[in-house]
PDB file of C-alpha atoms in Angstrom:
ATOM      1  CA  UNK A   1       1.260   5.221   0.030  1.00 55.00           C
ATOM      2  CA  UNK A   2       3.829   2.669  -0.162  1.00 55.00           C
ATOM      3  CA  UNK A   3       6.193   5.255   0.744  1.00 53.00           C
ATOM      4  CA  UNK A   4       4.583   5.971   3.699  1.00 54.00           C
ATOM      5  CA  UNK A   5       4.422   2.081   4.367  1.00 53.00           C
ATOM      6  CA  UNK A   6       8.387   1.957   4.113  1.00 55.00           C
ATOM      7  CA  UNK A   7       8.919   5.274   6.221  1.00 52.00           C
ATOM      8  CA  UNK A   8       7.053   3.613   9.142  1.00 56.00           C
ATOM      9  CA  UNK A   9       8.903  -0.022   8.713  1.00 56.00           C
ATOM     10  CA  UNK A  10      12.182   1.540   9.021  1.00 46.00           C
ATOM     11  CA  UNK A  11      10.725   4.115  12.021  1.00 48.00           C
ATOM     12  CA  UNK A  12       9.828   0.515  13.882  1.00 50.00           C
ATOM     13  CA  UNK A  13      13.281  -0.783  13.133  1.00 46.00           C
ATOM     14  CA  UNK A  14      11.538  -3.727  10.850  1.00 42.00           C
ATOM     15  CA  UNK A  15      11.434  -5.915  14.454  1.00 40.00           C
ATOM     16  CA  UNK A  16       9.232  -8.941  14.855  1.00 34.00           C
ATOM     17  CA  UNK A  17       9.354  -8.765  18.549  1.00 33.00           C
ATOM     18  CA  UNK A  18       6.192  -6.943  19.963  1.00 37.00           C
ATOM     19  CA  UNK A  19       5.520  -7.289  23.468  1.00 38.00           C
ATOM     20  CA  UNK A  20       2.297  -7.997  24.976  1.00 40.00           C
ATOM     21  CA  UNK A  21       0.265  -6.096  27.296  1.00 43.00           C
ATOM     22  CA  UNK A  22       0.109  -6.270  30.789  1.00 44.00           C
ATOM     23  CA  UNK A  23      -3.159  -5.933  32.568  1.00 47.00           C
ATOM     24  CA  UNK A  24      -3.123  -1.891  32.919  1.00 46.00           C
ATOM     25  CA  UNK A  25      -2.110  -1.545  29.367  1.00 52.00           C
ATOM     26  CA  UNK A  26       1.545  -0.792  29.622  1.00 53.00           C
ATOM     27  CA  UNK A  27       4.022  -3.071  28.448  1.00 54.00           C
ATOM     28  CA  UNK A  28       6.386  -4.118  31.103  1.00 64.00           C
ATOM     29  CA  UNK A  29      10.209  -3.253  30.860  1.00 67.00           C
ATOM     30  CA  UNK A  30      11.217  -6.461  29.788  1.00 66.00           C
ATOM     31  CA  UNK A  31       9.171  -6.445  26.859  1.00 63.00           C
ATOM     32  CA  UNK A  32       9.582  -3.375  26.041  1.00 62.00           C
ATOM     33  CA  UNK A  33      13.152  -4.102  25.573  1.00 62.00           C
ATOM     34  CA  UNK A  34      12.408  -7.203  23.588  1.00 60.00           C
ATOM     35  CA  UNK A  35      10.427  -5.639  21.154  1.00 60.00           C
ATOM     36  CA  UNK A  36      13.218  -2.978  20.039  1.00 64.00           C
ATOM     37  CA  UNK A  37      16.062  -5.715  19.372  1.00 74.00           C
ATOM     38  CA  UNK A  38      16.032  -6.714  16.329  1.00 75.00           C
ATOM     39  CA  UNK A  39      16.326 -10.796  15.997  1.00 79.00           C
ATOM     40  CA  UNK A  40      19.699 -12.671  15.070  1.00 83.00           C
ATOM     41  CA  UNK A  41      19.223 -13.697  11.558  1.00 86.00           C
ATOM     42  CA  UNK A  42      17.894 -10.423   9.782  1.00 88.00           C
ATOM     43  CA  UNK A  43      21.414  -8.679   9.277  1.00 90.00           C
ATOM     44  CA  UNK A  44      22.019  -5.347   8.487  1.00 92.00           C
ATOM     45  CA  UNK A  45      20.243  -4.320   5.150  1.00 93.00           C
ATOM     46  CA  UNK A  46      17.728  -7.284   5.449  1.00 92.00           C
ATOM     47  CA  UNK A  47      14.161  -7.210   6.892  1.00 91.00           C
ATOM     48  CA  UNK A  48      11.622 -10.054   8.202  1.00 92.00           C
ATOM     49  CA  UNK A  49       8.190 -10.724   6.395  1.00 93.00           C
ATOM     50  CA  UNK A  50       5.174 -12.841   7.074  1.00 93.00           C
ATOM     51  CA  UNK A  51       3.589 -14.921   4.327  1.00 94.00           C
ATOM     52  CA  UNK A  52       0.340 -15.356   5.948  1.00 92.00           C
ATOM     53  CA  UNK A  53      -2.403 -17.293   4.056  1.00 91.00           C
ATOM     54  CA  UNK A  54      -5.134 -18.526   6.181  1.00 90.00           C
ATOM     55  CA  UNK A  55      -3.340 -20.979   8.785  1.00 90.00           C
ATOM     56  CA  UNK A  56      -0.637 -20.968   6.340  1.00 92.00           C
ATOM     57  CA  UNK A  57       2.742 -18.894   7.680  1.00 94.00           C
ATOM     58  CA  UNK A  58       6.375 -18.511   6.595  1.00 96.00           C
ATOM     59  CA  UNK A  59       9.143 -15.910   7.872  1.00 95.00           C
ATOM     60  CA  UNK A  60      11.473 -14.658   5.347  1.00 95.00           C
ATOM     61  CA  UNK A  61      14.393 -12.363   5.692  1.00 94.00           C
ATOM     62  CA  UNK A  62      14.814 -10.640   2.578  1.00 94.00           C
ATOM     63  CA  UNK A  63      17.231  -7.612   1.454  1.00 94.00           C
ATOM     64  CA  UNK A  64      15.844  -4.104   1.415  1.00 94.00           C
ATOM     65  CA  UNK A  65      16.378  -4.255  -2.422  1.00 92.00           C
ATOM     66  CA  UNK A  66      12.664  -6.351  -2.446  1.00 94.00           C
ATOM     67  CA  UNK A  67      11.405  -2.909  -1.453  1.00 92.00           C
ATOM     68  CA  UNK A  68      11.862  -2.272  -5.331  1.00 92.00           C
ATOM     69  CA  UNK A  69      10.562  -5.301  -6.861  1.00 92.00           C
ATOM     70  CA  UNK A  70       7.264  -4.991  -8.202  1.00 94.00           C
ATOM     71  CA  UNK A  71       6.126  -7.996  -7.580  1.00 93.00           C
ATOM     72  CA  UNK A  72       7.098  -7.564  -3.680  1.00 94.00           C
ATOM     73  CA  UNK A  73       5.399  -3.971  -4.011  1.00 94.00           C
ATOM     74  CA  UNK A  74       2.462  -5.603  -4.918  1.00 93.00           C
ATOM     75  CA  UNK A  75       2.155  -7.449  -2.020  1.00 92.00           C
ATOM     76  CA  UNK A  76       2.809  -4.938   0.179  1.00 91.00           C
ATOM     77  CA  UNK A  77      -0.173  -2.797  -1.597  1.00 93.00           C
ATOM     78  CA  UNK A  78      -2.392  -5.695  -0.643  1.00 90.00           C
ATOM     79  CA  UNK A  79      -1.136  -5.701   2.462  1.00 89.00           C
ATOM     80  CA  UNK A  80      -2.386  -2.293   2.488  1.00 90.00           C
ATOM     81  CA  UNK A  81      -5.708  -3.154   1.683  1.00 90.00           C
ATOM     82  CA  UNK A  82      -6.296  -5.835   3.938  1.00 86.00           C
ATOM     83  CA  UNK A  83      -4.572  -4.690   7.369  1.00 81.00           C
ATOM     84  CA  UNK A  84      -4.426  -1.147   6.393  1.00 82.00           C
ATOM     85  CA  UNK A  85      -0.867   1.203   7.986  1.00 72.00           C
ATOM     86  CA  UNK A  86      -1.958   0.292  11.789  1.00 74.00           C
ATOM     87  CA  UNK A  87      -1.090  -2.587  11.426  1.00 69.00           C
ATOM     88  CA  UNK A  88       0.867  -4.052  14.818  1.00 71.00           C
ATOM     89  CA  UNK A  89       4.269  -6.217  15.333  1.00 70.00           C
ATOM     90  CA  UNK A  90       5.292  -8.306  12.166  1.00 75.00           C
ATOM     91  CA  UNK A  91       5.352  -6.756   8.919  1.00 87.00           C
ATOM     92  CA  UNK A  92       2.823  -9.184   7.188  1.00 90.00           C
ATOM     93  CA  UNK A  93       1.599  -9.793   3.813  1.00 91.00           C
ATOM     94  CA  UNK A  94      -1.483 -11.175   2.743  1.00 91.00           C
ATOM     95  CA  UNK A  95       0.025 -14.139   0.384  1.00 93.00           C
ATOM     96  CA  UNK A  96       0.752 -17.922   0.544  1.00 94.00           C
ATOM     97  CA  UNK A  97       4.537 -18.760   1.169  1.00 95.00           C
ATOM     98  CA  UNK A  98       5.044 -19.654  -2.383  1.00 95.00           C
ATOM     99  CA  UNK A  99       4.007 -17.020  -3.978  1.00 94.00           C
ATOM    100  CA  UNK A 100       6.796 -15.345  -1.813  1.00 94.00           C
ATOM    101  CA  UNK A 101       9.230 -17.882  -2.949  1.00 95.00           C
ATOM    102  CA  UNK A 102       8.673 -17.481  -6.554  1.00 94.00           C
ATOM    103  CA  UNK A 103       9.565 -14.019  -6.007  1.00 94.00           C
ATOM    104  CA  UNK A 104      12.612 -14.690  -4.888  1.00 94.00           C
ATOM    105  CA  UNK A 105      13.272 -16.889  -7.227  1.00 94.00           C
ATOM    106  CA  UNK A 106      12.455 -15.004  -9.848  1.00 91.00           C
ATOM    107  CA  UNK A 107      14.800 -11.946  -8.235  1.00 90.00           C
ATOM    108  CA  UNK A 108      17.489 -14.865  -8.334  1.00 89.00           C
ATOM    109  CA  UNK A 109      17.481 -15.823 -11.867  1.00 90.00           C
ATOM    110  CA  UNK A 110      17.385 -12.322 -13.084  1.00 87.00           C
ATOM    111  CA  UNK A 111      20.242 -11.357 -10.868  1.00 84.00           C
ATOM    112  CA  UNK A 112      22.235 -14.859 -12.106  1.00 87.00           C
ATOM    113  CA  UNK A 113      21.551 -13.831 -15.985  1.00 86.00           C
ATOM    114  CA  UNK A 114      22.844 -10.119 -14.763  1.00 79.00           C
ATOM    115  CA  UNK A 115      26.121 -11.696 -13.995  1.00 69.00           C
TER     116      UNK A 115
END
């Protein structure tokens, strides 16, 4: 399942920039374009995520390698749960921001003791 999950983030090209809809349904050109282009900051090999807790929201850009991380694969499993694999524009995960921080910071002490 969380391959599938993957597979379809990389088929969207990971982009946070979903247009909306015009009254017949269509999205109009410029939108269109705007959702394909991937923003500024996420470089290649990185990926944007939503922290999203209630009213509670953080972006991160984080490197594919979280893709491995258990503790990141557990959030995406809730994720799962919660907004199921139809789940439109941002990739989002069900979490406050700082449980997403301690992540990383746990990634960045094991990769510092690595070294």
């Amino acid at each position: 399942m969380i391959r599938y999950l993957i597979e379809r983030m990389v088929q969207k090209g990971l982009s946070l920039l979903v247009g909306k809809r015009c009254a017949r349904g269509q999205l109009d050109e410029e939108e269109e374009a705007n959702k394909k282009k991937v923003p500024a900051d996420v470089m290649d090999g990185q990926f944007a995520v939503l922290a999203v807790e209630g009213k509670e929201t953080k972006r991160f850009v984080l490197e594919l390698d979280y893709l491995a991380e258990p503790e990141f694969l557990e959030l995406l499993d809730r994720a799962r749960e919660e907004y199921g694999f139809r789940q439109q524009g941002a990739l989002s995960v069900p979490c406050r921001p700082q449980e997403l921080e301690k992540i990383q910071e746990s990634r960045s002490r094991r990769n510092s003791l690595s070294t």
